[in-house]
Structures are given as structure tokens and as C-alpha cells.
Amino acid sequence: MPATTAKPAEQVAAPLVGNNGYQPVWWKEAVVYQIYPRSFQDSNGDGVGDLNGITEHLDYLQKLGINVIWLSPHYDSPNADNGYDIRDYRKVMQEFGTMADFDRMLAAIKARHMRLIVDLVVNHTSDEHHWFAESRASKDNSYRDYYIWRDGRPNPADPSVPLPPNNYPSYFSGPAWQFDPVTQQFYLHLFAVKQPDLNWDNPKVREDVFSLMRFWLDKGVDGFRMDVIPLISKQPGLPDLTAEQLKDPSRIWANGPHRDEYLQQMNREVLSKYDVMTVGEAIGITLSEETKIINSDRKELSMVFNFDAVRLNRGEGYTERAWTLPALKAIYDNHARVLDKTDWDTVFLSNHDNPRLVSNFGDDSTQQFRIRSAKLLETMLLTLRGTPFLYQGDEIGMTNYPFTHLDQFNDIEVKNAYQAKVLTGKMPEAQFIAESHRFGRDNSRTPMQWSAAPNAGFTTPAAKPWLAVNPNYTSINAAEEVANPDSVYHYTQRAIALHRAHLAFVYGDYQDLDPTNSQVFAYTRTLTVPGKPAQRFLVVLNFGEKPVEYTLPEGVKAGKLLLADAPGTAEASTSTLHLGAWDARIYTY
Ligand code: TEU
Ligand code: CA
């Protein structure tokens, strides 16, 4: 297939021939697994997951077949937002262990030929970071310009209480400005009050961020997941958002004038010196805009997380939006069309900010459908275009938590929204709890269910886990799944193995066979290598409980069956398939 743009000579070297025109790189061929350390494994009985707990389970991960771990923040933090508020970037959070524990974990990961990427949270710090302590101390402190300080606007109603400098709302309810009595100015915080935004327009801030990145890279980490990275360049003069812009402020915040310049500087001065992968959250930017960040010729980041698919079923806030299978397919088709050979995509449908995979896009209403739909979703994630990112616990089909009370939540997003919505009378309590149960972030943060032992084996029986274990742990847990060859775990293991065995699942062309079908998702991944037999794979997914007799579009015939989520599926060499509830199959074609 012809490349759309001319490439420098060194990039059109021989290997491209075998890779469909893509530059082959390890991170394109990786399967990533996200660990939320607080909830993975507690090794010392204090109810909080820790680094030694992760080290204990590396064999489990290796057997699953993943080869890159993304670790959510492990740095010193007062935990206003569970580590996404960093107090010291060079220190391990005390509850998670010590730097020696980190080094031991990293060495153990490397010894298993796996890699580790860590979370880089540098749009903001904690207000307890020493930079901020200095910054807030006085207007002439040398750290003052590390953050974004402004005078308030006069308040006609009460001159002693100024109004915020502009009308920015924060992601976690309320205004994005906090008045600080010490210097009588406001500071900007797009997230929580305890998460002041850094001022990236200050070259010293960039230098300090680059230096902490080098600190972790020099230890041997293999890259970064970059938290809300498009937000680093603020709009000059910070004008008010218009009513239209207020419907989606991220669109403005993510497209500041220096975003790409700062990422290019970061690439030039830091990333380019190491063999690393980077993945940024594409908050506030559209698919076509994201090529500015991931086009390899522009030297910014390797990949981004695009939220189109994961947020397909979500309206404003935590409201549900009806979604259809053709709409989901249209997203993936669009990705295949817009992103070309110089870009690289990611595939994910869950993480620590979203509900559980199976509860969100599958069906957890019965044990049978939960298992079948979890397997179907894993099949899809591991065969679509892009590097797959799996979230801890989804490989055993963990579900949302049965929340009924505000007290059961820990997340600042929910707690603040409760104040802003329920306590002001804007939303009935019951509706708020129902929506937070459906979409709240704590659904995916409940402890990993390792076994049927008390506390699911996450912590000691006597300890109180920092967030309650889902009561369904007695039937949904890793020990049970590992022992059962028909489990979601073993199925996921087989799907990962297929993904890693065939480069067609990495570099192959993607073709949606039936874009308008509202029940069956059928697509091919095809890789042609001159001088070798073509690799041709067909994926067929029945998205729902209704059985269907499905005839493949003209000219396509299912060949050899490689993987099926229903034990005993025998259909092969046919163009008509009898698909049961949530059937997922991978064939040659
Ligand atoms: O999340 C940013 C983000 O994508 C938001 O949509 C976030 O999910 C939130 O729900 C918005 O309402 C990143 C982290 O993944 C998240 O855990 C942090 O809380 C946030 O940044 C601030 O660091
Ligand atoms: Ca612990």
C-alpha cells in the first residue's frame, strides 16, 4: 500500500516490507496491563495495596501473557486524588513501600522480560509539593511563577471577597480558582483544590519536569503514561469561556498555543535519548487533532488514549447515553481512516476512571452472560487496530460494585459532585447514587479479587481494605479462574497469545465487513508479506444475548477456528455461522 507522505530514507528500510508500511517498534507489538497499586495487592496488612504486593504477582501477569505494565502513580502524595496529586516526584508513597521496593519490583519485571511504564502527572502537583509551598509564600518568591496566580475580580456584592479571575469550572465541581489568603490572589486548579496547575510557560518548570523524568528513566523505566498532558499549555490571558465553550471546556484547555512546542522540547531533550514508549491522555482533542501529537515525524508522543469509544455510552456527567453497535464500529472505522502509517493507535475500554469493562459494555446480569460477554470484549480489544491496554481485574471479569450509599464511595469526583448537586438540591439523592453506581470511578478501584478467602485475598483477613471488596469475590476471583480452563482468565490468556503470535493483529489492515449490522461485529485483520503466505484473520462477535444465524458477506468464508468463547464450538470452513449469546470467534479466512 503506498505511503501517503514521503519518508526520510532511513525510515523506508527493509523491515517496513514485512510490516505493512509501519515502522516496527516493541511498543506497537506490546500488550499493556494497567495496575492501580492501591487496589492490587496489600503485602503488609494495612489494607492498602503496595509495590511488594505487585512483585508477588508478577508470575501471574507473566502467565497471562502481558508484557508491559502501566503503573498508576506510586509517588509520595497526600492522596486527595489517589496519587494523581504528587507531593514529591522522587519519592515512593510511604504506604506503597520504599525506593528499594521499587527497584526490586523493576528488576523482577525486567527479569521476566516485561517492561514498566509509570504515570507522569505534570499538569498539576499537590498543593503540598514544596514548589507550591514556596510559590504561595509570597509574590516575590522564586517559585511564584511555577503556578498560575491571578488577582480576583471585584465583587460588587461584597468587596472583601473578590470573585475568581475568570469563569473556568473545575473537573471536580466548583470553580477552577482558589483564593489564597497569604498573598490575596487566586491560583488555578483545573482538578481539585489540592491540585494546583503548573505554569508550563515558565522554562524552569519545564526543566524541572524534564529532570524528574530523567530520574525515572535512568532507573530503567520504559516510558510514561501522561496524565491530561494536552492541558499543559494555557490560553494566553485566560479569557472567560463563552457559553458554547463552557459545554466542553476541555476543547479549549487542550488546545493551547504551546502544547506541541512543549511536547517537542520534551521529546528532544528527554524522550529521544531513551528507548521508551509514551501514551498521553487525549483529553479535549479530536481524532484528527491527535495526529499532531502522535505523527512520528513530529516527534512528540508515541500514542494517545482517545476517549471516543470508552465514553460512547455516556452523556453529560454520569448520565447514560444509548449507544449502538454501528456507532462503535464507526469509531473504529474512523480511526483506521484518519490514522495512517506514521501514527499509532491504542485500544482500551476501561481504566481506573471508568466503570468495569463487563458492566459497562457487556452484561453482568447473569453469571453466564458475564463470562461470555467479558470474553467477547477481551477478544475485541486484542484484535482491533492499536496497542491494547487491559485494566487489572478485567481478565477475571470483575464487575461494578453494588453501591447504595454515599459513604461507600471514596472518590473526590463523587464526593465533590455530591456537594455541588445533591446538597444544593439540584439532583435527588437516589438519582445521584444510581448514576455514581453506573459510572463512578470507584467501580474499577475496588480491590483485586485474588481468592475466596476473607477480603478476597487482597489483604489479611483482619485488615480493613481502604475501599470495600466487591461482595461477589466468593464467585469471581483469580484463584478460581486460574484453576478453571474455561474461565475468562484462560480465555484472555489465549487471546493475548494469539495477538502476540501473529503480527497481523499488530500491523495488519483492518476491514469492517458489515458496518451497519446492529448485532454482529465482523472484521478482518490481514497482513501481506512478500514471499510468505498472507496472514488472514476473521473476528466475529455477537454483541448480545440473542442467538443469530449469521451469513458472512459475499466472498468471505470462515476458515480454521482459532479461538471461541463458547466451549465446544466446532463450526469451521463455512460462510454461515450459528452464533449463541455473546459468541466471539477468531478464524482464519
Ligand atoms: O483523568 C483525566 C480525565 O480523563 C478525566 O476525564 C477524569 O477521568 C475525570 O473523571 C473527569 O471528570 C486523569 C486521571 O486519569 C484521573 O484519575 C485524575 O483524577 C485526573 O487526571 C487528574 O489528575
Ligand atoms: Ca500495604
CSV table of N, CA and C in Angstrom, one decimal, residues 23-82:
chain,number,residue,atom,x,y,z
A,23,GLN,N,6.6,1.3,10.7
A,23,GLN,CA,7.9,1.2,11.4
A,23,GLN,C,7.7,0.2,12.5
A,24,PRO,N,8.4,-1.0,12.5
A,24,PRO,CA,8.2,-1.9,13.6
A,24,PRO,C,8.9,-1.4,14.9
A,25,VAL,N,8.2,-1.4,16.0
A,25,VAL,CA,8.7,-1.0,17.3
A,25,VAL,C,8.1,-1.9,18.4
A,26,TRP,N,8.8,-2.1,19.5
A,26,TRP,CA,8.3,-3.0,20.5
A,26,TRP,C,7.0,-2.6,21.1
A,27,TRP,N,6.8,-1.3,21.3
A,27,TRP,CA,5.5,-0.9,21.9
A,27,TRP,C,4.3,-1.0,21.0
A,28,LYS,N,4.5,-1.1,19.7
A,28,LYS,CA,3.4,-1.4,18.8
A,28,LYS,C,3.0,-2.9,19.0
A,29,GLU,N,3.9,-3.7,19.4
A,29,GLU,CA,3.7,-5.1,19.5
A,29,GLU,C,3.3,-5.6,20.9
A,30,ALA,N,3.2,-4.6,21.8
A,30,ALA,CA,3.0,-4.9,23.2
A,30,ALA,C,1.6,-5.1,23.6
A,31,VAL,N,1.4,-5.9,24.7
A,31,VAL,CA,0.0,-5.9,25.3
A,31,VAL,C,0.2,-5.3,26.7
A,32,VAL,N,-0.4,-4.2,27.0
A,32,VAL,CA,-0.2,-3.5,28.2
A,32,VAL,C,-1.3,-3.8,29.3
A,33,TYR,N,-0.9,-3.9,30.5
A,33,TYR,CA,-1.8,-4.2,31.6
A,33,TYR,C,-1.6,-3.0,32.7
A,34,GLN,N,-2.7,-2.4,33.0
A,34,GLN,CA,-2.6,-1.3,34.0
A,34,GLN,C,-2.8,-1.8,35.4
A,35,ILE,N,-1.9,-1.4,36.3
A,35,ILE,CA,-2.1,-1.7,37.7
A,35,ILE,C,-2.4,-0.4,38.5
A,36,TYR,N,-3.4,-0.5,39.3
A,36,TYR,CA,-3.8,0.6,40.2
A,36,TYR,C,-3.3,0.2,41.5
A,37,PRO,N,-2.1,0.6,41.9
A,37,PRO,CA,-1.3,0.0,43.0
A,37,PRO,C,-2.1,-0.1,44.4
A,38,ARG,N,-2.9,0.9,44.6
A,38,ARG,CA,-3.7,1.0,45.9
A,38,ARG,C,-4.6,-0.3,46.0
A,39,SER,N,-5.0,-0.8,44.9
A,39,SER,CA,-6.0,-1.9,44.9
A,39,SER,C,-5.5,-3.2,44.4
A,40,PHE,N,-4.2,-3.4,44.2
A,40,PHE,CA,-3.8,-4.6,43.5
A,40,PHE,C,-3.5,-5.7,44.6
A,41,GLN,N,-2.6,-5.5,45.4
A,41,GLN,CA,-2.3,-6.5,46.5
A,41,GLN,C,-1.6,-5.8,47.7
A,42,ASP,N,-2.2,-6.0,48.8
A,42,ASP,CA,-1.6,-5.5,50.1
A,42,ASP,C,-0.7,-6.6,50.7
A,43,SER,N,0.6,-6.2,50.8
A,43,SER,CA,1.5,-7.3,51.3
A,43,SER,C,1.8,-7.2,52.8
A,44,ASN,N,1.3,-6.1,53.5
A,44,ASN,CA,1.7,-6.0,54.9
A,44,ASN,C,0.5,-5.7,55.8
A,45,GLY,N,-0.7,-6.0,55.3
A,45,GLY,CA,-1.8,-6.0,56.2
A,45,GLY,C,-2.3,-4.6,56.7
A,46,ASP,N,-2.0,-3.5,56.0
A,46,ASP,CA,-2.5,-2.2,56.4
A,46,ASP,C,-3.7,-1.9,55.5
A,47,GLY,N,-4.2,-2.8,54.7
A,47,GLY,CA,-5.4,-2.5,53.9
A,47,GLY,C,-5.2,-1.7,52.6
A,48,VAL,N,-3.9,-1.4,52.3
A,48,VAL,CA,-3.6,-0.6,51.1
A,48,VAL,C,-2.6,-1.4,50.3
A,49,GLY,N,-2.9,-1.5,49.0
A,49,GLY,CA,-2.0,-2.2,48.1
A,49,GLY,C,-0.7,-1.6,48.0
A,50,ASP,N,0.4,-2.3,47.6
A,50,ASP,CA,1.7,-1.8,47.7
A,50,ASP,C,2.6,-2.4,46.6
A,51,LEU,N,3.8,-1.9,46.5
A,51,LEU,CA,4.7,-2.4,45.5
A,51,LEU,C,5.2,-3.8,45.7
A,52,ASN,N,5.4,-4.2,47.0
A,52,ASN,CA,5.8,-5.6,47.2
A,52,ASN,C,4.6,-6.5,46.8
A,53,GLY,N,3.4,-6.1,46.9
A,53,GLY,CA,2.2,-6.8,46.5
A,53,GLY,C,2.3,-7.1,45.0
A,54,ILE,N,2.7,-6.1,44.3
A,54,ILE,CA,2.8,-6.2,42.8
A,54,ILE,C,3.9,-7.3,42.5
A,55,THR,N,5.0,-7.1,43.2
A,55,THR,CA,6.1,-8.1,42.9
A,55,THR,C,5.7,-9.5,43.1
A,56,GLU,N,4.8,-9.7,44.1
A,56,GLU,CA,4.3,-11.1,44.4
A,56,GLU,C,3.6,-11.7,43.2
A,57,HIS,N,3.0,-10.8,42.4
A,57,HIS,CA,2.1,-11.3,41.4
A,57,HIS,C,2.6,-11.2,40.0
A,58,LEU,N,3.9,-11.0,39.9
A,58,LEU,CA,4.5,-10.9,38.5
A,58,LEU,C,4.4,-12.2,37.7
A,59,ASP,N,4.4,-13.3,38.4
A,59,ASP,CA,4.3,-14.6,37.7
A,59,ASP,C,2.9,-14.7,37.1
A,60,TYR,N,1.9,-14.3,37.9
A,60,TYR,CA,0.5,-14.3,37.4
A,60,TYR,C,0.4,-13.5,36.1
A,61,LEU,N,1.0,-12.3,36.1
A,61,LEU,CA,0.9,-11.4,34.9
A,61,LEU,C,1.7,-12.0,33.8
A,62,GLN,N,2.9,-12.6,34.1
A,62,GLN,CA,3.6,-13.2,33.0
A,62,GLN,C,2.9,-14.3,32.4
A,63,LYS,N,2.2,-15.1,33.2
A,63,LYS,CA,1.5,-16.3,32.7
A,63,LYS,C,0.3,-15.8,31.9
A,64,LEU,N,-0.3,-14.7,32.3
A,64,LEU,CA,-1.4,-14.1,31.5
A,64,LEU,C,-0.9,-13.7,30.1
A,65,GLY,N,0.4,-13.3,30.0
A,65,GLY,CA,1.0,-13.0,28.7
A,65,GLY,C,1.2,-11.6,28.4
A,66,ILE,N,0.8,-10.7,29.3
A,66,ILE,CA,1.1,-9.3,29.0
A,66,ILE,C,2.6,-9.0,29.1
A,67,ASN,N,3.0,-8.0,28.5
A,67,ASN,CA,4.5,-7.7,28.5
A,67,ASN,C,4.9,-6.3,28.9
A,68,VAL,N,3.9,-5.4,29.1
A,68,VAL,CA,4.2,-4.1,29.6
A,68,VAL,C,3.2,-3.8,30.7
A,69,ILE,N,3.7,-3.2,31.8
A,69,ILE,CA,2.8,-2.8,32.9
A,69,ILE,C,2.8,-1.3,32.9
A,70,TRP,N,1.6,-0.7,33.0
A,70,TRP,CA,1.5,0.7,33.3
A,70,TRP,C,1.1,0.8,34.8
A,71,LEU,N,1.9,1.5,35.5
A,71,LEU,CA,1.7,1.6,37.0
A,71,LEU,C,1.0,3.0,37.2
A,72,SER,N,-0.2,3.1,37.8
A,72,SER,CA,-0.7,4.3,38.2
A,72,SER,C,0.1,4.9,39.3
A,73,PRO,N,0.0,6.2,39.6
A,73,PRO,CA,1.0,6.9,40.4
A,73,PRO,C,1.4,6.2,41.7
A,74,HIS,N,2.8,6.1,41.8
A,74,HIS,CA,3.3,5.5,43.0
A,74,HIS,C,4.1,6.4,43.8
A,75,TYR,N,4.0,7.7,43.6
A,75,TYR,CA,4.8,8.7,44.2
A,75,TYR,C,4.2,9.2,45.5
A,76,ASP,N,5.0,9.9,46.3
A,76,ASP,CA,4.6,10.5,47.6
A,76,ASP,C,3.5,11.5,47.3
A,77,SER,N,2.4,11.3,48.1
A,77,SER,CA,1.2,12.1,47.8
A,77,SER,C,0.3,12.1,49.0
A,78,PRO,N,-0.4,13.2,49.3
A,78,PRO,CA,-1.4,13.2,50.3
A,78,PRO,C,-2.7,12.5,49.9
A,79,ASN,N,-2.8,12.1,48.7
A,79,ASN,CA,-3.9,11.3,48.2
A,79,ASN,C,-5.3,12.0,48.2
A,80,ALA,N,-5.3,13.2,47.8
A,80,ALA,CA,-6.5,13.9,47.6
A,80,ALA,C,-7.2,13.3,46.4
A,81,ASP,N,-6.4,12.8,45.4
A,81,ASP,CA,-7.0,12.1,44.2
A,81,ASP,C,-6.2,10.8,44.0
A,82,ASN,N,-6.0,10.1,45.1
A,82,ASN,CA,-5.3,8.8,45.0
A,82,ASN,C,-4.0,8.8,44.2
